[in-house]
XYZ file of C-alpha atoms in Angstrom:
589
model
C 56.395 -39.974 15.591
C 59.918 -40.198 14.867
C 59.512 -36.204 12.878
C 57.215 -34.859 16.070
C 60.267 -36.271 18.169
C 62.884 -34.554 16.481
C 60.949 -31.265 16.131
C 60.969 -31.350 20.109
C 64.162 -31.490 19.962
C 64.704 -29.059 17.568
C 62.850 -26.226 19.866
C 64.336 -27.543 23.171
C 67.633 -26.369 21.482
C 66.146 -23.115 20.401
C 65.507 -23.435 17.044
C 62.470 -25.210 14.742
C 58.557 -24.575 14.729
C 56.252 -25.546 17.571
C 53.247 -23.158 18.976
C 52.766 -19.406 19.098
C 53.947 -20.047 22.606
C 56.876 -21.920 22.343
C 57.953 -18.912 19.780
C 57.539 -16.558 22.655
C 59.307 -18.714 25.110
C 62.381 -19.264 23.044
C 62.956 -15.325 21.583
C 62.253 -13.975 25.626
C 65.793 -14.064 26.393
C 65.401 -16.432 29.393
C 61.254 -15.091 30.541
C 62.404 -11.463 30.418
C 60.635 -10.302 27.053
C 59.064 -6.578 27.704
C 57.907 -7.040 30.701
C 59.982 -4.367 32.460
C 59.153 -1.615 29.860
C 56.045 -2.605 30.028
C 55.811 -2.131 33.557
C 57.529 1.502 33.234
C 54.439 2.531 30.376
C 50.756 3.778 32.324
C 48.857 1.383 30.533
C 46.451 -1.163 32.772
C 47.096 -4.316 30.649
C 50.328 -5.822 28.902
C 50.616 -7.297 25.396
C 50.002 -10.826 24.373
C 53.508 -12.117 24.087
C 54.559 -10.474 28.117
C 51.136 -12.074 29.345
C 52.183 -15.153 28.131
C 55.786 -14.701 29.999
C 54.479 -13.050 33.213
C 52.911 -16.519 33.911
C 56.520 -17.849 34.539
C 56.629 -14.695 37.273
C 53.717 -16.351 39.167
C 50.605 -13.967 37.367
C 48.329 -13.707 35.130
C 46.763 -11.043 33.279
C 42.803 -11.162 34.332
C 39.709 -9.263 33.803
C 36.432 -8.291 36.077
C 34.148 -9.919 33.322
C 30.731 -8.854 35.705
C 31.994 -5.599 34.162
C 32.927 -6.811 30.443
C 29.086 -5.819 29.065
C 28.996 -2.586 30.847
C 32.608 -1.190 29.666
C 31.974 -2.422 26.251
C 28.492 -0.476 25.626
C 30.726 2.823 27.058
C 33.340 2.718 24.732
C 35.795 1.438 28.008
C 38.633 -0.781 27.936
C 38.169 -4.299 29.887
C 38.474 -4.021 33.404
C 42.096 -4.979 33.718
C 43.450 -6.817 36.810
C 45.813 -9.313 37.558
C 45.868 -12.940 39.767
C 49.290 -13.188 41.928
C 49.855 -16.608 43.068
C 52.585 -17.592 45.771
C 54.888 -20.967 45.245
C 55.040 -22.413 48.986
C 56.359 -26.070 48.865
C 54.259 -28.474 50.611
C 52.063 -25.273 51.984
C 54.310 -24.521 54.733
C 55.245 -20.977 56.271
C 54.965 -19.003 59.334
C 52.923 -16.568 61.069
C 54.941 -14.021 59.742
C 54.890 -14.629 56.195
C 51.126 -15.691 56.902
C 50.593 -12.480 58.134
C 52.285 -10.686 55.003
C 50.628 -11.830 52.464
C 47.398 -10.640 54.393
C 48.616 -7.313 54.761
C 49.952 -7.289 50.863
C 46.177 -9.185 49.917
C 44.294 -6.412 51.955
C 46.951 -2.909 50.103
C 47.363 -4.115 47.149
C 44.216 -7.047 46.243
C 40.851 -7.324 46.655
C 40.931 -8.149 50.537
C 40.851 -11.875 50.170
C 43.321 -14.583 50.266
C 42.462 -17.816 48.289
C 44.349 -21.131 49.498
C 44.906 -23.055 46.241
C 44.501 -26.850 45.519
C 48.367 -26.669 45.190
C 49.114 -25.194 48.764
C 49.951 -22.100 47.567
C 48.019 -18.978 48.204
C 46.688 -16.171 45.350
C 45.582 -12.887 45.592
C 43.194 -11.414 43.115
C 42.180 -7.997 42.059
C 45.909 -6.918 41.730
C 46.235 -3.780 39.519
C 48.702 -3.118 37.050
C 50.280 -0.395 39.007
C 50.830 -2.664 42.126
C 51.841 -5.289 40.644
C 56.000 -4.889 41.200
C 55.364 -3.786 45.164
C 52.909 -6.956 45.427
C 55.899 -9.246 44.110
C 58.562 -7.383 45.888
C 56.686 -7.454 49.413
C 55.939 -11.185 48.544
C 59.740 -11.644 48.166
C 60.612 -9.588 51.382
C 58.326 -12.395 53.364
C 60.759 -14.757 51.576
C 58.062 -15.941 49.710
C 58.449 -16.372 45.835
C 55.853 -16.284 42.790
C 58.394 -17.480 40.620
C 56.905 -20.644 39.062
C 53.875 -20.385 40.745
C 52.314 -20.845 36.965
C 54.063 -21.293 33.603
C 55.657 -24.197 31.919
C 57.599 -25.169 34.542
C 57.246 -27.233 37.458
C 54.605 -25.377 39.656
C 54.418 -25.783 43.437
C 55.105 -29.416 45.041
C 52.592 -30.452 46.941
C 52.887 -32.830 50.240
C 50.845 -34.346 53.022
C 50.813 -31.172 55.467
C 49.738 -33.260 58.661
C 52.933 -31.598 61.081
C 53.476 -34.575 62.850
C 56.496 -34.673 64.966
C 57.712 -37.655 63.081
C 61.219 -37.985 61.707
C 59.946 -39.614 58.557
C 57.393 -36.740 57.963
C 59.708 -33.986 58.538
C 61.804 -35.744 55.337
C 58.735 -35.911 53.246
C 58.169 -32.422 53.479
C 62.156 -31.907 52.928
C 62.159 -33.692 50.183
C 59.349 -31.573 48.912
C 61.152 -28.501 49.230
C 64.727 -29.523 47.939
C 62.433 -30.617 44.609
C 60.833 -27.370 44.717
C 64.182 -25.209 44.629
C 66.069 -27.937 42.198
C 63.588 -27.492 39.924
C 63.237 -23.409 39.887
C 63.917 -21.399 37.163
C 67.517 -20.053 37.146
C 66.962 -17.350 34.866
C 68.101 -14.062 36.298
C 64.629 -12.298 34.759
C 62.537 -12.509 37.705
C 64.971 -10.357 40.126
C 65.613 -8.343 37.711
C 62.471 -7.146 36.775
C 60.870 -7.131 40.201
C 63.530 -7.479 42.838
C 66.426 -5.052 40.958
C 68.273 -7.624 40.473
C 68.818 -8.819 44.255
C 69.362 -12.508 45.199
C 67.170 -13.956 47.819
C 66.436 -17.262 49.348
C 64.014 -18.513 47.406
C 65.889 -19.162 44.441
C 69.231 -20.804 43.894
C 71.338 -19.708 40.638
C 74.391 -20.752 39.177
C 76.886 -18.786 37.670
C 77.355 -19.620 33.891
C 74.397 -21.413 33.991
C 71.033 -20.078 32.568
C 68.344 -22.952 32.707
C 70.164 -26.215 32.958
C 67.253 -28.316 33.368
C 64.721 -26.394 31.145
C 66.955 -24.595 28.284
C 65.649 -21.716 26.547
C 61.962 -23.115 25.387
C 61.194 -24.328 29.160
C 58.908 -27.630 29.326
C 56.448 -27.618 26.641
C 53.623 -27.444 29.400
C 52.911 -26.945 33.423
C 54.064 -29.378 35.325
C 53.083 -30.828 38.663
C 54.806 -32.994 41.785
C 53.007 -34.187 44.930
C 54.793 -36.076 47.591
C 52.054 -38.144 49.855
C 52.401 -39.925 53.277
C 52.009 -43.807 53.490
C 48.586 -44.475 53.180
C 46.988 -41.007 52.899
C 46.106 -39.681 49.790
C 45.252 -35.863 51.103
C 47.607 -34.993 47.710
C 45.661 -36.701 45.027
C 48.839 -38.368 44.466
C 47.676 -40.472 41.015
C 46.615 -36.062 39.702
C 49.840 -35.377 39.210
C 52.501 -35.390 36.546
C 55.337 -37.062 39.520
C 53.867 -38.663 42.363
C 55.937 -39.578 44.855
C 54.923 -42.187 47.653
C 56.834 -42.520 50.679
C 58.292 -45.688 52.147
C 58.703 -45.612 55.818
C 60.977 -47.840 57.387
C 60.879 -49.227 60.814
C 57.908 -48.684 63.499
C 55.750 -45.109 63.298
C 57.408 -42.776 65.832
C 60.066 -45.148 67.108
C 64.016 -44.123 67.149
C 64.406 -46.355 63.524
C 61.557 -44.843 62.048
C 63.062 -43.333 58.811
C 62.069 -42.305 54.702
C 63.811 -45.156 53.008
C 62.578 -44.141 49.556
C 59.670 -43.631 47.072
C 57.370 -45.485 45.027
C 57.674 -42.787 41.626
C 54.197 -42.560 40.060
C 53.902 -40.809 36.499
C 51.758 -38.920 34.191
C 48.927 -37.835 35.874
C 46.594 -34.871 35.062
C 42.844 -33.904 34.908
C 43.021 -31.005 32.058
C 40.681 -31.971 28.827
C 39.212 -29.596 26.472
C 35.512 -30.084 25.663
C 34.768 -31.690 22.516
C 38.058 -33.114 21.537
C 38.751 -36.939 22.090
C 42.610 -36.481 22.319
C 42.329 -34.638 25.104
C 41.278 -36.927 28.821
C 42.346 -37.157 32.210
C 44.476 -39.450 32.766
C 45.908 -41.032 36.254
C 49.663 -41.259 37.049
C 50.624 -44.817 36.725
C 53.990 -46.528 38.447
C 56.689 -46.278 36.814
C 59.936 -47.417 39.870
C 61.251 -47.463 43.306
C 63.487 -44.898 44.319
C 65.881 -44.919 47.192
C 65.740 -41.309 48.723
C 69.430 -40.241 48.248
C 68.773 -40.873 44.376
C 64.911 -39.251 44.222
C 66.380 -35.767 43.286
C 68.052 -37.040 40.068
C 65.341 -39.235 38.753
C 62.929 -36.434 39.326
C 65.197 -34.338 37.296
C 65.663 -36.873 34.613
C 61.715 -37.515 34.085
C 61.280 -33.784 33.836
C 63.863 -33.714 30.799
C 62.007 -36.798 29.338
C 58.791 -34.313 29.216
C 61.092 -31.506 28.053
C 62.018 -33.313 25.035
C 59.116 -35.611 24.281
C 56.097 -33.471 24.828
C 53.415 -32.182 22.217
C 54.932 -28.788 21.459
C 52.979 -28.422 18.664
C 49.558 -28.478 20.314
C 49.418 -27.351 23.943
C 45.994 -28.731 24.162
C 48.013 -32.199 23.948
C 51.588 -31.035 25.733
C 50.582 -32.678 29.043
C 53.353 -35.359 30.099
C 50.543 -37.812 30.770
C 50.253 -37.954 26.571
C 53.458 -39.299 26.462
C 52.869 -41.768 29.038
C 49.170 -42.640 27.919
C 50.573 -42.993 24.077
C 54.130 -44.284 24.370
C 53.577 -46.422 27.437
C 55.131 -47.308 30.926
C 57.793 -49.889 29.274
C 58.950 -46.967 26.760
C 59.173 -44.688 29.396
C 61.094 -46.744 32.107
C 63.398 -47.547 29.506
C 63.792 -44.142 28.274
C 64.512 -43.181 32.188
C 66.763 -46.255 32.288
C 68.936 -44.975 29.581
C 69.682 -40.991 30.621
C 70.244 -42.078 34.417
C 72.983 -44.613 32.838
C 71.362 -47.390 35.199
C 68.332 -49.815 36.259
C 65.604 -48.610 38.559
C 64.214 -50.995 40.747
C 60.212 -52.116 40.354
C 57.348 -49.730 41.930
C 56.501 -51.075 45.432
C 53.011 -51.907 46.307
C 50.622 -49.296 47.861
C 47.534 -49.087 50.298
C 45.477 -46.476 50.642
C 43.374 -45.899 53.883
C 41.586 -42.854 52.373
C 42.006 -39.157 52.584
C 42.637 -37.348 55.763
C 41.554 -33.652 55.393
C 43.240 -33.116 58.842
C 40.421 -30.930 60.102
C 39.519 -30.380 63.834
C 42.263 -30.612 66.723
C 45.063 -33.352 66.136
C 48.165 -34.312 68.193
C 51.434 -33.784 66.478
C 53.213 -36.139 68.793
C 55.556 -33.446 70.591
C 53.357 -32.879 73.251
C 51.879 -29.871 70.760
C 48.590 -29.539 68.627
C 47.688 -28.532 65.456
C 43.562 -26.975 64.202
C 42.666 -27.447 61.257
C 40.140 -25.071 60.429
C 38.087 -25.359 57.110
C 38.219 -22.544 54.761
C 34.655 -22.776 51.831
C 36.551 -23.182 48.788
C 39.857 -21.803 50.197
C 38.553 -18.398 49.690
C 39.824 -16.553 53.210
C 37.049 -13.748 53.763
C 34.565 -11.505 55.692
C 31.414 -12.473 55.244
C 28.555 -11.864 57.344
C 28.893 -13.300 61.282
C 32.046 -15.317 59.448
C 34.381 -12.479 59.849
C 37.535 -15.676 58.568
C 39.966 -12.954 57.788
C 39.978 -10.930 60.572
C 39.710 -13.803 62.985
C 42.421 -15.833 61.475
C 44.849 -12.161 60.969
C 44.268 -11.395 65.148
C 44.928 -15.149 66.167
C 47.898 -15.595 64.030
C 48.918 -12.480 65.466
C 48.367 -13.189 68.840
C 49.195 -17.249 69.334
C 52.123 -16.978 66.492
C 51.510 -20.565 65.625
C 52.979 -22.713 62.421
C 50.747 -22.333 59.120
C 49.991 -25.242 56.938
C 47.720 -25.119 53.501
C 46.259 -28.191 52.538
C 45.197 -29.688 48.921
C 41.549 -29.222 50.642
C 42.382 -25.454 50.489
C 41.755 -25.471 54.397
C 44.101 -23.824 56.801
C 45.896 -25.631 60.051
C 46.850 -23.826 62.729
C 50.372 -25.982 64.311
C 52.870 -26.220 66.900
C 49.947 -25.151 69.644
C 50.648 -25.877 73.373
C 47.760 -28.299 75.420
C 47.342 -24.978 77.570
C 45.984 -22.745 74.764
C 43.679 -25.148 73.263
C 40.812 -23.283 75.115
C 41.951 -19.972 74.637
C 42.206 -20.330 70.568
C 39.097 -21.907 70.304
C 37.281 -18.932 71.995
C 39.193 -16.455 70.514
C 38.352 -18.103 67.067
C 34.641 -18.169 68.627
C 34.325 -14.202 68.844
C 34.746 -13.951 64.540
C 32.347 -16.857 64.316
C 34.941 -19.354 63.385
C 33.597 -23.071 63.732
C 36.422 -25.870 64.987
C 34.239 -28.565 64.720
C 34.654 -30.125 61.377
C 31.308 -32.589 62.090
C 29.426 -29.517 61.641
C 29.957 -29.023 58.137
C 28.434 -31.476 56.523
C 29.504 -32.611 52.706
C 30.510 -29.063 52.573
C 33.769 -30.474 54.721
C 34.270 -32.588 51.271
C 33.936 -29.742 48.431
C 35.724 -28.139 46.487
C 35.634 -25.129 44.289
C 37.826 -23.338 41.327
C 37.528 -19.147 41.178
C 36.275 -19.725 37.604
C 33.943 -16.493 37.430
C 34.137 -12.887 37.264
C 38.392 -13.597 37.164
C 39.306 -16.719 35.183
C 39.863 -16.254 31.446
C 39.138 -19.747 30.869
C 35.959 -20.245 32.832
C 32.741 -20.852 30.660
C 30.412 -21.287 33.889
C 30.535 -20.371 37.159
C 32.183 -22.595 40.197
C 33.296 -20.878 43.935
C 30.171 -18.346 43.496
C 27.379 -21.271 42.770
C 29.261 -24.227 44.679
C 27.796 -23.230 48.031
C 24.074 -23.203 46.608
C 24.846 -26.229 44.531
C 26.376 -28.050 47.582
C 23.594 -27.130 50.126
C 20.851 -28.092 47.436
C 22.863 -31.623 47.022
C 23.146 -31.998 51.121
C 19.530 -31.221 51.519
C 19.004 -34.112 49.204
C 20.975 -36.085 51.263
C 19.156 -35.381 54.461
C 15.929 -35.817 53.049
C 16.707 -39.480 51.981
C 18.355 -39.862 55.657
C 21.859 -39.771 54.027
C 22.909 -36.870 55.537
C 25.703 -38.595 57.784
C 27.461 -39.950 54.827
C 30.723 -38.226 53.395
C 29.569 -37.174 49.451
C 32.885 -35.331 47.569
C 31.375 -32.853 45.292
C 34.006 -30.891 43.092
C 33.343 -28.087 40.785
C 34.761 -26.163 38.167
C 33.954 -23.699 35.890
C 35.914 -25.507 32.931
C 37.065 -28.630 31.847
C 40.972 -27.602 32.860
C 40.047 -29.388 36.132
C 41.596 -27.552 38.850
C 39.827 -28.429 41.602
C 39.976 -32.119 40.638
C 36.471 -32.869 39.304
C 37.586 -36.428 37.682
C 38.088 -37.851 41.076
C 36.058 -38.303 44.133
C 31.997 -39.297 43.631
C 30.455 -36.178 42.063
C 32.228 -33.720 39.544
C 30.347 -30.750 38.342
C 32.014 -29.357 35.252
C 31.177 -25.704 33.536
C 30.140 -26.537 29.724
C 28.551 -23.526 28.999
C 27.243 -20.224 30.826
C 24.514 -21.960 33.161
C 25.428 -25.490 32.097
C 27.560 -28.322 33.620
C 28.371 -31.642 32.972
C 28.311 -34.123 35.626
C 30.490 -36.797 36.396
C 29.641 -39.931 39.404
C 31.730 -42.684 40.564
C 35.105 -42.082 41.814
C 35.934 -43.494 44.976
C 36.747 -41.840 48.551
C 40.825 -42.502 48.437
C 41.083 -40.783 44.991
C 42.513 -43.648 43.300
C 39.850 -43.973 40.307
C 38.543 -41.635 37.623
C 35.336 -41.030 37.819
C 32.494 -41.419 34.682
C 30.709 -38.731 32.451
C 26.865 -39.007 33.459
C 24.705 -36.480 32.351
C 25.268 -33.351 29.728
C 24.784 -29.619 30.091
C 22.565 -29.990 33.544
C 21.288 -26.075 34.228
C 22.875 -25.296 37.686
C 19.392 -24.930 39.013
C 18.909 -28.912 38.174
C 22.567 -30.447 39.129
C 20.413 -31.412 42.969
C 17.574 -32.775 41.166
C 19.294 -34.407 38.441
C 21.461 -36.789 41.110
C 18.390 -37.117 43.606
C 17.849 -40.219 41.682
C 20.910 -41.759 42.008
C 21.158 -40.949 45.417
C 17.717 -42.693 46.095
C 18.707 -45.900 44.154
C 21.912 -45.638 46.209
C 20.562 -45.668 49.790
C 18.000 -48.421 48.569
C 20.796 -50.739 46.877
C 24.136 -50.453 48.194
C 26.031 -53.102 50.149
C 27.283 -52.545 53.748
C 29.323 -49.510 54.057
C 29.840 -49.062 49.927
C 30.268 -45.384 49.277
C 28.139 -43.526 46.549
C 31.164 -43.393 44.368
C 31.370 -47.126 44.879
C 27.855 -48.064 43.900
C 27.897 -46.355 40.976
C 31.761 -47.857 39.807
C 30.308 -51.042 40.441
C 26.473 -51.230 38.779
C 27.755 -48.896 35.973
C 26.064 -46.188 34.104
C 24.076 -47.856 31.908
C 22.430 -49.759 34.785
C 21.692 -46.444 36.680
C 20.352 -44.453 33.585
C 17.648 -47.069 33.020
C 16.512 -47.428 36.335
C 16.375 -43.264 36.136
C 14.534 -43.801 33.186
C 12.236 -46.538 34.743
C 11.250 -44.763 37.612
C 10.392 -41.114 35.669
C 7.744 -43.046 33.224
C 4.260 -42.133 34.114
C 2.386 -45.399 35.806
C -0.519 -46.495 33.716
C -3.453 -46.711 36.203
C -5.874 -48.384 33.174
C -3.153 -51.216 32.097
């Protein structure tokens, strides 16, 4: 331990082993590598090393792989194309820059915009060609991709409810002053697609390269969340900092005010099939923070992960390997010791559940805010659903507040009483629904792109979840469950970006065709849940938990959730009684 330590070290200072990567990241002179001759060359693809590195810029280097077969058998190169994705703390920004990154998605992308599970939003289809004007028109917005990926801390999430409370409006402050203290200073980024202006978006310091990160950056992605008291829309226990808010004084009253945070670490849901040392793992609690001291000790954990993570094996670089392995003692202590000081004991915490914040809400301003669901954030045409169009002519038109949610839905804010009735029939006309009762369990699912665009996907996830989803809900409805909330999460690896380790049913890509499939979290996201069943053929995922929704609705206990049955009679109990009732009855015994 003591030789893995000091080899972190070692390459935090710029010199030692470590991974191909962490070779890259410390000769790129600060993220720049070749990326801006390689821009300048007519190629449709960049090399290894600048792929690695153009991560940090907020992209990655994709391929169409519906076309990989095709283009092989013709002697063709792959179908080149690249994923931009925009850092926007705590999924805030306005109709304007809304309305920009439409125009930029529908020039320069493949018409789409996809809301992430981070609040941010990413186009796809982005060619090699466009790739500085997409950035640069991003930038103009005053938008950034800078950390949008990369080992770095990526977009902070928070609760995105607009409520005109005083207390909220800090959370989301909060969220944002992390977000910029935490950004890359590295000149590289303007350089290469801004010319070398300074914007908004990004502080720098003169003298100062990377302060926080130094020249190998954090040995993995990194992830905050900030979440409301009581309301877990963030998946606050998913992320690598989770910070919980402590409100003081009554809800909406003149002392209401952010006193502080309960600091949660080492969360994460990546694993890698087939290798034990790799899990998901939920953020434990680690202190209380006062909020005039949360921007330091957010700082301090970072460098904690800068210097004690894996960077031998990326696979095992996550910060929640240091806390899972060295433990919460080690690393208050360890905390304790750079901040010169005690921290006081986590707080306790409550959870009421997770509020997607769909339908029409009161902000408490005499306004409103719609939240409008968006099937697997993916904002679209398609068929009598024209989203994109409906959503580009509203926005347009009403000129209201945008917030993303961790749901990758869309609300609409800040809208007077008086156009309540006007929006909702204007939203009518491109067959957008407002009532979120309507929906069904597709209100709780979520989806990762995985297929034809993500290098790492085995199986499919966004194109399959709607089929897989409907198959599961008419399940549901024939067993007269339909009225019960079911999460269903999919992805089309085990990286686990859309969450699949929490909530009651994860679907996870194991092969082309295959899943595994995971039962038993519970509603407020609070609980891993369990591995039940291996390489299910998407055709059988329905079928496969019919049973267990059957024995559900027969055995449950007032009110318990399907996640909660199945935490609580375990699955051993519920793979027998599958077993059980698929045996053929003996009519001569």
């Amino acid at each position: 331990m003591a030789e893995q330590e000091s080899t972190n070290n070692l390459i935090h200072l710029g010199v030692g082993g470590g991974s191909k990567v962490e070779r890259i990241k410390k000769e790129s002179a600060y993220l720049r590598g070749h990326i801006a001759e390689e821009l300048a060359q007519e190629s449709s693809h960049f090399t290894e090393e600048d792929v690695n590195l153009l991560k940090f810029h907020g992209t990655y280097q994709q391929e169409d792989r519906d076309q990989r077969r095709a283009r092989r058998a013709g002697g063709e190169e792959k179908a080149y194309q690249f994923m931009v994705r925009s850092r926007i703390p705590g999924g805030v920004l306005t109709a304007e820059q809304y309305l920009a990154e439409d125009e930029i998605a529908g020039r320069y992308a493949n018409g789409t915009l996809r809301i992430t599970t981070r609040q941010g939003f990413q186009l796809h289809g982005v060619l090699k060609g466009n790739l500085r004007a997409t950035i640069r028109e991003i930038n103009e917005a005053l938008l950034s991709t800078l950390a949008a990926c990369g080992d770095v801390n990526r977009n902070v999430m928070a609760c995105p409810a607009p409520l005109a409370s005083r207390a909220h409006a800090r959370v989301h402050e909060i969220a944002h002053t992390i977000a910029m203290h935490l950004a890359p200073r590295s000149r590289a980024y303007h350089e290469i697609w801004l010319d070398g202006e300074q914007v908004q978006t990004v502080q720098q310091e003169e003298g100062e390269v990377e302060p926080i990160y130094g020249p190998s950056y954090l040995p993995r992605k990194f992830k905050i969340g900030v979440a409301f008291p009581g309301d877990n829309c963030i998946d606050v226990y998913t992320q690598d900092i989770g910070l919980v808010a402590h409100i003081e004084g009554e809800s909406g009253a003149e002392d209401e005010r952010l006193a502080g945070f309960t600091v949660l670490v080492g969360g994460g849901m990546g694993m890698t099939h087939g290798k034990a040392e790799t899990y998901p793992h939920l953020a434990l609690p680690l202190c209380y923070t006062p909020i005039e001291e949360i921007v330091e000790v957010v700082e301090t954990i970072v460098t904690i992960q800068r210097d004690y993570g894996d960077r031998q094996n990326r696979k095992h670089a996550r910060m929640k390997y240091v806390v899972a392995e060295r433990g919460i003692p080690w690393f208050k202590s360890e905390l304790e010791s750079r901040l010169g000081r005690t921290v006081q004991e986590p707080r306790p915490l409550q959870w009421n559940g997770v509020d997607d914040h769909l339908g029409w809400h009161e902000q408490g301003d005499g306004r409103w805010f719609l939240g409008l669901h968006v099937q697997n954030g993916r904002i679209k045409d398609e068929g009598a659903t024209r989203l994109r169009t409906g959503l580009r002519e509203v926005i347009a038109e009403f000129r209201p507040g945008i917030h993303l949610t961790p749901q990758q839905n869309i609300l609409l804010t800040d809208i007077q009483p008086a156009q309540r009735t006007q929006l909702e029939a204007r939203l009518a006309e491109y067959g957008i629904a407002t009532d979120p009762d309507s929906l069904g369990i597709r209100r709780f699912a979520l989806a990762c792109p995985a297929l034809p665009t993500c290098g790492l996907a085995l199986a499919e996830a966004e194109r399959v979840s709607p089929t897989v989803v409907r198959q599961i809900e008419d399940e549901l409805r024939a067993l007269g469950l339909e009225n019960e909330p079911v999460t269903v999460r999919m992805t089309g690896c085990p990286n686990g970006c859309a969450r699949p380790y929490m909530g009651d049913i994860g679907i996870v890509g194991r092969t082309k065709d295959f899943y595994h499939i995971y039962i038993g979290g519970d509603q407020p996201n609070t609980r891993l849940n369990m591995l039940y069943a291996q390489l299910v053929h998407v055709n059988d995922v329905a079928a496969t938990i019919r049973p267990l929704l059957e024995i559900w609705r027969d055995e449950r206990g007032a009110s318990e959730t399907f996640g909660d049955f199945c935490h609580r009679v375990g699955l051993e109990y519920l793979r027998a009684r599958v077993a059980d009732a698929s045996q053929p009855v003996d009519v001569h015994a």
